[in-house]
XYZ file of C-alpha atoms in Angstrom:
606
model
C 180.116 50.385 -59.792
C 181.972 47.212 -59.973
C 185.370 46.751 -61.463
C 187.041 44.046 -63.253
C 190.789 43.612 -63.534
C 190.981 42.399 -67.135
C 193.393 39.461 -67.893
C 193.989 37.164 -70.707
C 195.175 33.542 -71.100
C 195.363 32.705 -67.308
C 192.536 30.981 -65.373
C 191.469 32.441 -61.786
C 191.458 29.208 -59.796
C 194.434 27.332 -58.653
C 194.447 24.063 -60.222
C 191.130 24.533 -62.281
C 191.400 23.098 -65.929
C 188.853 24.878 -68.298
C 188.932 22.920 -71.218
C 187.168 24.038 -74.075
C 187.070 27.810 -72.958
C 189.093 30.685 -74.376
C 191.485 30.326 -71.231
C 193.074 27.050 -72.521
C 192.824 27.806 -76.260
C 196.577 27.221 -76.515
C 198.084 24.524 -75.024
C 200.600 25.111 -72.114
C 203.111 22.314 -73.754
C 204.493 20.631 -76.866
C 203.985 16.883 -77.468
C 206.381 14.848 -79.206
C 206.870 11.084 -79.699
C 209.407 11.062 -76.946
C 208.751 14.209 -74.708
C 206.524 16.920 -73.190
C 208.477 20.249 -73.965
C 207.401 23.807 -72.016
C 209.392 26.371 -73.507
C 207.595 29.185 -75.097
C 205.598 32.313 -74.118
C 202.350 30.630 -75.344
C 203.092 27.785 -73.131
C 203.331 29.761 -69.898
C 200.454 31.844 -70.858
C 198.276 28.880 -70.647
C 199.482 27.904 -67.397
C 197.500 29.025 -64.130
C 199.573 31.728 -62.374
C 198.534 34.351 -59.779
C 197.235 37.223 -61.825
C 199.423 40.132 -62.160
C 202.398 38.470 -60.202
C 204.447 36.943 -63.197
C 206.107 38.189 -65.922
C 206.322 36.283 -69.118
C 208.930 37.274 -71.908
C 208.713 36.671 -75.690
C 211.737 34.377 -75.435
C 209.663 31.945 -73.324
C 211.031 32.762 -69.781
C 209.148 33.381 -66.784
C 209.856 35.364 -63.742
C 208.030 36.493 -60.695
C 207.244 40.040 -61.173
C 208.843 42.958 -59.570
C 206.380 45.367 -57.861
C 207.588 49.055 -57.931
C 207.273 51.227 -54.930
C 205.297 53.673 -57.210
C 203.543 53.230 -60.785
C 202.445 55.341 -63.241
C 198.848 54.454 -63.328
C 197.911 55.753 -66.773
C 200.082 52.962 -68.476
C 197.800 50.195 -66.734
C 194.290 51.996 -67.175
C 193.360 49.903 -69.927
C 193.692 46.612 -67.829
C 190.525 47.817 -65.606
C 186.888 48.216 -66.572
C 183.585 48.808 -64.480
C 179.995 49.503 -64.656
C 178.331 52.748 -65.104
C 174.608 53.922 -64.937
C 172.980 53.386 -68.567
C 172.240 57.074 -68.595
C 175.822 58.030 -68.567
C 176.661 56.682 -72.064
C 176.968 59.867 -73.766
C 179.250 61.267 -71.493
C 182.053 58.340 -71.792
C 183.642 57.621 -74.899
C 185.294 54.731 -73.365
C 181.986 52.865 -72.706
C 180.244 50.008 -74.448
C 177.056 48.478 -74.071
C 177.165 44.823 -73.334
C 174.073 42.615 -73.318
C 172.416 45.820 -71.672
C 174.990 46.624 -69.067
C 177.015 49.792 -69.513
C 180.727 49.144 -69.084
C 183.707 51.698 -69.287
C 187.179 50.851 -69.653
C 190.104 52.819 -68.539
C 191.367 55.035 -71.205
C 190.258 58.295 -72.700
C 186.902 59.317 -71.125
C 186.524 62.055 -73.600
C 188.695 64.208 -75.929
C 186.742 67.337 -77.283
C 189.355 67.838 -80.068
C 191.297 65.362 -82.157
C 189.833 62.465 -80.408
C 191.584 59.970 -82.366
C 195.066 61.077 -81.102
C 194.405 61.364 -77.434
C 195.067 57.826 -76.780
C 198.791 58.585 -77.106
C 198.761 60.438 -73.974
C 198.700 57.190 -72.086
C 200.943 55.031 -74.348
C 204.299 55.735 -72.550
C 206.030 56.944 -75.750
C 207.337 60.711 -75.589
C 207.430 60.685 -79.494
C 203.612 60.297 -79.963
C 201.174 63.065 -78.959
C 197.988 64.571 -78.772
C 197.738 68.009 -80.777
C 194.402 69.576 -80.537
C 193.197 70.786 -83.746
C 193.777 74.481 -84.562
C 190.491 74.817 -86.252
C 188.556 74.072 -82.719
C 187.632 76.824 -80.353
C 189.830 76.724 -77.343
C 187.129 75.779 -74.937
C 187.394 72.399 -77.241
C 190.916 72.022 -76.268
C 190.222 69.719 -73.153
C 190.705 65.964 -72.623
C 189.506 63.569 -69.838
C 191.530 60.612 -68.625
C 189.981 57.781 -66.890
C 192.569 55.546 -64.800
C 189.887 52.781 -64.583
C 189.901 52.555 -60.942
C 190.670 54.601 -57.914
C 194.206 55.241 -57.070
C 196.107 57.042 -54.410
C 198.136 59.612 -56.529
C 200.981 61.538 -55.401
C 201.643 63.512 -58.479
C 200.721 64.247 -61.808
C 203.463 64.634 -64.524
C 202.778 66.186 -68.276
C 205.365 65.810 -70.653
C 205.433 67.678 -73.933
C 207.182 66.694 -77.458
C 210.802 68.036 -77.667
C 211.033 70.512 -80.380
C 213.382 69.947 -83.427
C 214.088 71.539 -86.877
C 212.719 68.829 -88.575
C 209.537 68.359 -86.185
C 208.329 71.432 -84.678
C 206.655 71.073 -81.462
C 205.403 73.439 -78.623
C 204.121 72.870 -74.897
C 200.700 74.346 -74.137
C 200.632 78.645 -73.636
C 198.758 78.036 -70.677
C 196.684 75.284 -69.085
C 194.855 73.840 -65.951
C 194.943 70.158 -64.647
C 192.082 68.778 -62.393
C 191.421 65.350 -60.662
C 188.390 63.676 -59.473
C 187.524 60.756 -57.562
C 184.372 59.596 -59.424
C 182.294 60.709 -56.596
C 179.186 62.614 -57.756
C 178.943 65.823 -55.858
C 175.230 65.348 -55.378
C 175.686 61.547 -54.540
C 173.526 60.731 -57.679
C 175.218 57.865 -59.562
C 173.010 58.527 -62.724
C 174.613 62.158 -62.650
C 177.294 62.997 -65.071
C 179.021 65.568 -62.447
C 182.333 64.787 -61.059
C 184.114 66.197 -58.216
C 186.900 67.880 -59.851
C 189.449 69.787 -57.837
C 192.177 71.635 -59.055
C 195.594 70.012 -59.139
C 197.868 72.389 -60.976
C 198.225 74.889 -63.653
C 200.408 77.427 -65.438
C 200.983 80.788 -63.583
C 202.272 82.630 -66.649
C 202.386 82.170 -70.174
C 204.859 79.331 -71.095
C 206.891 79.201 -74.314
C 209.326 76.580 -73.506
C 208.857 74.390 -70.420
C 208.340 70.929 -71.600
C 207.681 69.011 -68.348
C 205.295 70.036 -65.446
C 204.955 68.189 -62.056
C 202.125 68.793 -59.853
C 202.340 67.234 -56.350
C 199.126 66.110 -55.037
C 197.806 66.815 -51.505
C 195.134 64.939 -49.747
C 191.504 66.559 -50.077
C 190.180 64.592 -46.888
C 190.982 64.439 -43.190
C 193.615 61.889 -43.233
C 195.882 60.012 -40.766
C 199.493 61.030 -40.234
C 201.677 59.711 -42.723
C 199.106 59.815 -45.650
C 200.463 61.344 -49.039
C 198.727 62.058 -52.253
C 195.122 62.377 -53.347
C 192.401 60.003 -54.457
C 192.102 60.319 -58.338
C 190.273 58.096 -60.937
C 189.638 61.008 -63.524
C 191.947 63.762 -64.659
C 190.918 66.649 -66.856
C 193.263 68.805 -68.815
C 191.911 72.290 -70.021
C 194.152 74.356 -72.295
C 193.169 77.960 -71.347
C 195.549 79.924 -73.750
C 197.020 79.557 -77.187
C 199.299 81.440 -79.702
C 197.818 80.041 -82.933
C 199.400 81.428 -85.910
C 202.129 83.415 -83.773
C 203.443 80.445 -82.323
C 207.259 81.727 -82.623
C 208.931 84.592 -84.633
C 211.331 83.744 -87.133
C 213.581 85.285 -89.865
C 212.516 85.383 -93.384
C 214.752 82.628 -94.510
C 213.707 80.364 -91.398
C 209.971 81.204 -92.251
C 210.286 80.397 -95.956
C 212.139 77.050 -95.107
C 208.831 75.951 -93.359
C 206.402 73.391 -94.759
C 203.128 75.033 -95.622
C 201.183 73.626 -92.727
C 203.661 75.192 -90.364
C 203.680 78.699 -91.642
C 201.965 81.202 -89.708
C 201.049 85.036 -89.964
C 203.331 87.666 -91.468
C 202.907 90.841 -90.103
C 203.359 94.090 -92.150
C 204.624 96.969 -90.271
C 203.564 100.718 -90.866
C 205.798 103.261 -89.352
C 204.088 106.349 -88.741
C 204.146 109.074 -85.799
C 206.752 107.212 -84.143
C 204.602 104.003 -83.772
C 204.355 100.530 -85.583
C 201.074 99.859 -86.926
C 200.003 96.340 -88.761
C 198.690 96.945 -92.159
C 197.507 94.436 -94.995
C 200.036 93.612 -97.739
C 197.925 95.828 -100.172
C 198.233 98.780 -97.988
C 201.998 98.231 -97.178
C 202.837 97.913 -100.852
C 201.264 101.375 -101.119
C 203.285 103.089 -98.218
C 206.279 105.258 -99.098
C 209.555 103.578 -98.721
C 210.235 105.345 -95.169
C 207.020 104.217 -93.770
C 207.539 100.499 -94.617
C 208.719 98.885 -91.497
C 209.332 95.447 -92.490
C 207.746 92.011 -91.750
C 207.573 89.946 -88.920
C 207.293 86.043 -89.670
C 205.854 83.501 -87.400
C 205.717 79.685 -87.407
C 202.219 78.247 -86.495
C 202.057 76.914 -82.861
C 202.222 73.194 -82.574
C 201.125 72.342 -79.276
C 201.928 68.682 -78.872
C 201.525 66.850 -75.458
C 203.056 63.365 -75.358
C 202.239 61.987 -71.871
C 200.042 62.441 -68.833
C 201.432 60.327 -66.005
C 199.516 59.839 -62.666
C 202.265 58.311 -60.309
C 200.636 56.673 -57.269
C 201.682 55.991 -53.575
C 202.650 52.311 -54.416
C 201.476 49.139 -56.283
C 198.146 48.178 -55.246
C 197.583 44.517 -55.330
C 194.223 44.537 -53.634
C 192.227 44.984 -56.882
C 193.612 41.455 -57.945
C 192.923 39.362 -54.815
C 189.994 37.012 -56.605
C 191.704 37.086 -59.838
C 194.870 35.286 -58.500
C 193.068 32.732 -56.278
C 192.588 34.774 -53.097
C 189.557 35.462 -51.250
C 187.337 37.552 -49.017
C 185.655 36.056 -46.069
C 183.249 38.366 -44.019
C 181.217 37.182 -40.927
C 178.199 38.570 -42.545
C 177.721 36.794 -45.750
C 175.535 39.374 -47.197
C 178.009 42.298 -46.270
C 179.405 42.583 -49.896
C 182.822 43.042 -48.720
C 184.221 42.769 -52.327
C 183.026 46.408 -52.706
C 185.982 47.603 -50.795
C 188.240 46.330 -53.315
C 186.380 47.119 -56.508
C 188.542 50.430 -57.351
C 185.438 52.510 -56.993
C 184.492 55.608 -54.830
C 180.964 55.138 -55.305
C 180.396 51.727 -53.748
C 180.845 50.779 -50.143
C 181.539 47.633 -47.942
C 178.741 48.483 -45.291
C 180.462 46.541 -42.353
C 178.521 45.873 -39.104
C 180.538 46.913 -36.224
C 182.092 43.518 -34.815
C 180.397 41.908 -31.943
C 180.895 38.777 -29.989
C 177.282 38.429 -29.026
C 173.733 37.883 -30.654
C 173.044 36.748 -34.009
C 175.647 39.293 -35.352
C 178.748 37.463 -33.630
C 181.406 37.466 -35.811
C 180.266 40.168 -38.289
C 182.337 42.990 -39.115
C 185.543 40.790 -39.237
C 186.945 40.487 -42.573
C 189.697 37.963 -43.653
C 191.734 38.570 -46.802
C 193.689 35.938 -48.298
C 195.814 37.789 -50.866
C 196.249 34.573 -52.900
C 199.929 34.653 -52.583
C 202.787 35.355 -50.287
C 203.510 39.080 -50.828
C 205.765 41.525 -49.286
C 203.543 44.083 -47.716
C 204.467 47.434 -46.288
C 201.273 49.522 -46.368
C 197.405 49.243 -46.308
C 195.515 52.176 -46.753
C 191.765 52.374 -45.659
C 189.225 54.976 -47.140
C 185.690 56.084 -46.250
C 183.576 58.307 -47.923
C 183.687 62.127 -47.584
C 182.336 63.485 -44.249
C 179.227 65.224 -46.064
C 178.087 61.810 -47.396
C 179.307 59.483 -44.863
C 176.102 59.028 -42.226
C 177.895 55.886 -40.662
C 181.573 56.651 -39.681
C 184.162 54.257 -39.180
C 184.650 54.392 -35.419
C 187.908 52.098 -35.446
C 189.634 49.204 -36.551
C 192.316 46.793 -35.880
C 194.652 45.311 -38.976
C 196.203 42.154 -38.680
C 198.730 40.320 -40.849
C 199.883 36.524 -41.052
C 202.214 34.854 -43.264
C 200.330 31.674 -42.997
C 202.041 30.229 -40.058
C 199.708 28.186 -37.773
C 199.795 28.056 -33.752
C 199.739 24.395 -32.250
C 195.794 24.539 -32.398
C 195.829 24.961 -36.095
C 194.739 28.521 -36.321
C 196.999 31.175 -37.899
C 199.389 33.228 -36.097
C 198.882 37.059 -36.412
C 200.549 40.075 -35.987
C 199.203 43.435 -35.335
C 199.916 45.870 -37.930
C 197.590 49.069 -36.931
C 198.340 51.320 -33.898
C 196.071 52.212 -30.965
C 195.180 55.339 -32.565
C 193.145 53.308 -34.902
C 190.814 51.914 -32.323
C 189.207 55.553 -31.843
C 188.211 57.490 -34.574
C 186.279 60.984 -34.667
C 186.420 62.283 -38.245
C 189.330 60.948 -40.218
C 188.396 59.475 -43.343
C 191.761 58.294 -44.922
C 193.591 55.895 -43.009
C 197.294 54.413 -43.747
C 199.012 51.866 -41.885
C 202.567 51.643 -43.064
C 205.316 49.329 -41.477
C 208.426 47.831 -42.650
C 207.952 45.463 -45.378
C 207.208 41.885 -44.352
C 205.814 38.678 -45.708
C 202.002 38.258 -45.434
C 199.562 35.786 -47.209
C 196.624 36.759 -45.080
C 195.288 40.045 -43.443
C 192.572 40.788 -41.056
C 190.513 43.834 -40.836
C 188.080 44.034 -37.491
C 185.396 46.918 -37.637
C 185.656 48.076 -34.020
C 183.873 50.518 -31.705
C 186.045 50.555 -28.827
C 184.214 53.307 -27.099
C 181.099 51.469 -27.270
C 179.263 54.304 -29.069
C 176.884 52.099 -31.154
C 176.319 49.360 -28.590
C 177.450 46.790 -30.863
C 178.738 44.836 -27.339
C 175.090 44.317 -26.561
C 174.277 42.875 -30.017
C 173.086 46.140 -31.806
C 173.623 46.183 -35.546
C 175.322 49.339 -36.617
C 176.959 49.473 -39.899
C 179.837 51.702 -40.812
C 181.344 52.568 -44.237
C 184.775 51.137 -45.696
C 184.758 52.619 -49.162
C 187.991 51.081 -50.524
C 191.182 49.332 -49.115
C 194.327 49.461 -50.935
C 197.345 47.011 -50.184
C 200.996 47.985 -51.245
C 203.684 45.651 -51.919
C 207.198 46.207 -53.367
C 210.042 44.306 -54.698
C 210.129 40.808 -56.212
C 207.293 38.666 -55.287
C 208.727 36.348 -52.876
C 206.665 33.298 -53.975
C 205.097 32.380 -57.198
C 203.253 28.966 -57.661
C 202.211 28.010 -61.434
C 200.240 25.156 -62.507
C 200.311 23.735 -65.973
C 196.919 23.032 -67.997
C 196.191 19.531 -68.345
C 198.721 17.749 -70.285
C 196.995 15.135 -72.400
C 199.273 12.544 -74.033
C 196.401 10.764 -76.090
C 197.304 7.340 -74.446
C 198.849 6.362 -71.226
C 202.737 6.819 -71.288
C 205.444 5.689 -69.082
C 207.044 8.965 -67.435
C 210.948 8.740 -67.449
C 212.722 11.713 -66.530
C 212.293 15.624 -65.764
C 214.666 18.451 -66.523
C 214.223 22.041 -66.513
C 216.477 25.273 -67.595
C 216.459 27.978 -64.942
C 218.600 30.743 -63.427
C 218.817 30.659 -59.771
C 220.886 33.634 -58.350
C 221.728 33.423 -54.623
C 218.687 33.431 -52.312
C 216.326 32.259 -55.138
C 215.007 28.743 -56.275
C 212.791 26.886 -58.609
C 210.630 23.740 -57.170
C 209.141 21.256 -59.771
C 206.674 18.868 -58.956
C 204.202 16.586 -60.936
C 200.907 14.591 -60.520
C 199.237 12.291 -62.995
C 195.962 10.478 -63.407
C 193.392 8.830 -65.987
C 190.106 10.191 -65.271
C 188.486 13.429 -65.406
C 184.863 14.864 -64.447
C 183.130 17.926 -65.471
C 181.830 20.832 -63.273
C 179.094 23.230 -64.749
C 179.234 26.965 -63.807
C 176.494 29.350 -64.614
C 176.909 33.075 -65.167
C 174.813 35.963 -65.482
C 176.037 38.507 -68.348
C 177.298 40.818 -65.609
C 179.927 37.996 -65.069
C 178.434 36.933 -61.685
C 178.510 33.284 -60.967
C 175.159 31.790 -59.878
C 173.436 28.621 -59.225
C 171.808 26.683 -61.759
C 168.362 27.378 -60.339
C 169.006 30.887 -59.985
C 170.394 31.027 -63.719
C 167.275 29.205 -64.823
C 165.016 31.683 -63.317
C 166.597 34.657 -65.300
C 165.570 35.686 -68.813
C 167.860 34.483 -71.512
C 168.941 38.101 -72.352
C 170.138 38.389 -68.604
C 172.409 35.196 -68.781
C 175.246 33.638 -70.271
C 173.680 31.456 -72.973
C 175.234 28.319 -72.083
C 177.185 26.826 -68.825
C 181.020 27.035 -68.789
C 182.425 23.744 -68.369
C 185.251 23.304 -65.801
C 186.937 19.987 -66.466
C 188.833 18.627 -63.246
C 191.029 15.731 -62.016
C 188.810 12.782 -61.241
C 189.156 9.487 -59.292
C 192.590 7.973 -58.798
C 194.866 11.056 -59.456
C 197.903 11.216 -57.319
C 198.886 13.895 -55.212
C 201.667 16.254 -56.225
C 204.993 14.568 -55.727
C 207.762 15.820 -53.744
C 210.164 18.269 -55.100
C 212.539 17.217 -57.819
C 216.155 17.923 -56.862
C 218.415 16.795 -59.519
C 218.166 17.539 -63.191
C 217.006 14.495 -65.203
C 215.666 12.948 -61.950
C 213.232 10.088 -62.703
C 209.656 11.005 -62.383
C 207.923 9.440 -59.087
C 204.482 10.224 -60.030
C 202.408 7.016 -61.119
C 202.913 5.893 -64.721
C 201.710 4.758 -67.290
C 199.049 7.577 -67.370
C 197.257 9.623 -69.919
C 197.248 13.022 -67.967
C 199.826 14.951 -66.450
C 199.875 18.209 -64.274
C 203.214 20.241 -63.840
C 203.481 22.779 -60.974
C 206.562 25.063 -61.010
C 207.209 27.384 -58.091
C 209.461 30.301 -58.046
C 210.716 31.472 -54.795
C 213.299 34.505 -53.419
C 214.360 35.854 -50.374
C 215.327 39.017 -51.412
C 213.207 41.983 -52.942
C 215.956 42.586 -55.450
C 216.534 39.162 -56.931
C 214.471 36.686 -58.981
C 214.662 33.104 -60.195
C 214.245 32.912 -63.988
C 212.613 29.592 -65.364
C 213.351 28.883 -69.113
C 212.003 25.469 -69.789
C 210.684 22.236 -68.494
C 211.096 18.860 -70.208
C 209.594 15.314 -69.503
C 210.781 12.557 -71.412
C 208.366 9.703 -71.964
């Protein structure tokens, strides 16, 4: 199962200018007779920026994103989609067939009652709600939520709509909540069965509690410090209801209700010291001393506002490639990207690291995060013991901020403890440390005990299912690059100014480059989104590939390098001119996790 982090309006490779594609449908600037202005939200959205690391406000300001120590994964479920076996289409209401490939997008996997309202459970609005239909059987009062990717969830919160005389609302009378990773119990990708486990439930009939929080414990053997449970799917089953006996009222209160909210009226027969219920006709015929009066009920309005799934952190691993990072494994066929696809169903089958033979260097994964980030934890996940025949015998994790040694190599810091070098049965590993700045991570798949004979060149694979990388606080460094600013004819560039808020510890750096010539590069894609060579693209049937190549337009011969940083407002532009084309780079920096620079506009006079 492969996962795509859905983005719009931003390209995925630093400095790439995709003219004529949807990415650059709107210019990232406004051209006047005497200036180039960048001051609108639509302008910044046309710039390249590292995916998920900038916040663009409607007023046209842009900031580095502040990553949270925990997020509600329900709110971002719609940002993720993944591939499913085609046979599962009838089990996923959130799936769609695109050119023969079944893709599911995070959201409501299935609601068995009032499906149109179920999406409101994930909209972050406590005033909207899902109310199962009173006409449906209780067994149909069930909804399944798909988070779109695997998360480490620490708790699930259910929040019900507040009751008021104007808008009546009830919590569920009784219910159960289950979670699943997405792993099929039979290890069959074509089966619809999921590994649901109980997460929490009511322990007695519930009349007025409107918020429930269920802490989640790990379900697999784990290292010390691991918190939470692996979750992609959440299932909610209502197991009890009050129906037309939602709440007993006075006759006056009952008569004030709308017709839709009126429940049952019970007629009481007093006989032999007992109270019996009878029809209205029987009641009217009773002697006055046997008429025990009436009980009036409001109809139950079971209205659930939100299902929140809170995580162990803000996982930045799923956006590595989107923000211009990379994954480099010694074995080019190892498919290390499967450890970052947000799926429990796929694995990076890593060869145990060796320094000898034709596998020398395999099992060594270098991760370019695509930006300098403040990292405080890395989680490594392997499949459950019953299905993982190739255990992870050990590993070493290192990090680098990009600093280099005199020989030009990166300077690394070891992040994992010596305990990680030897593993028997642990499936979930967490390496947590004081937050520090890293651009690169390195994971080395090791067998220190030499059980696999990898040190003799023996090929032995062990399973890494997922790696989750957690960051919190303001992103320390964000680099943004404009789209190609086309001035139609060569212009002399005069001065550059910008409007920015730079609290203490923050700064904004602006650079420019110019040129006259462009060149085009063709990229060939299959309809799965995979880029291939032209010969591979030509060899595929037309229904299995994008119909036309995508054209990438990049600076050609004669372009200048980026200038030095402009220091003063109104400073004269040092990039060569007159030139027809201009590219502007803006870098937003902060030394504190709690503060951020805000860039409002850039202006270039011509």
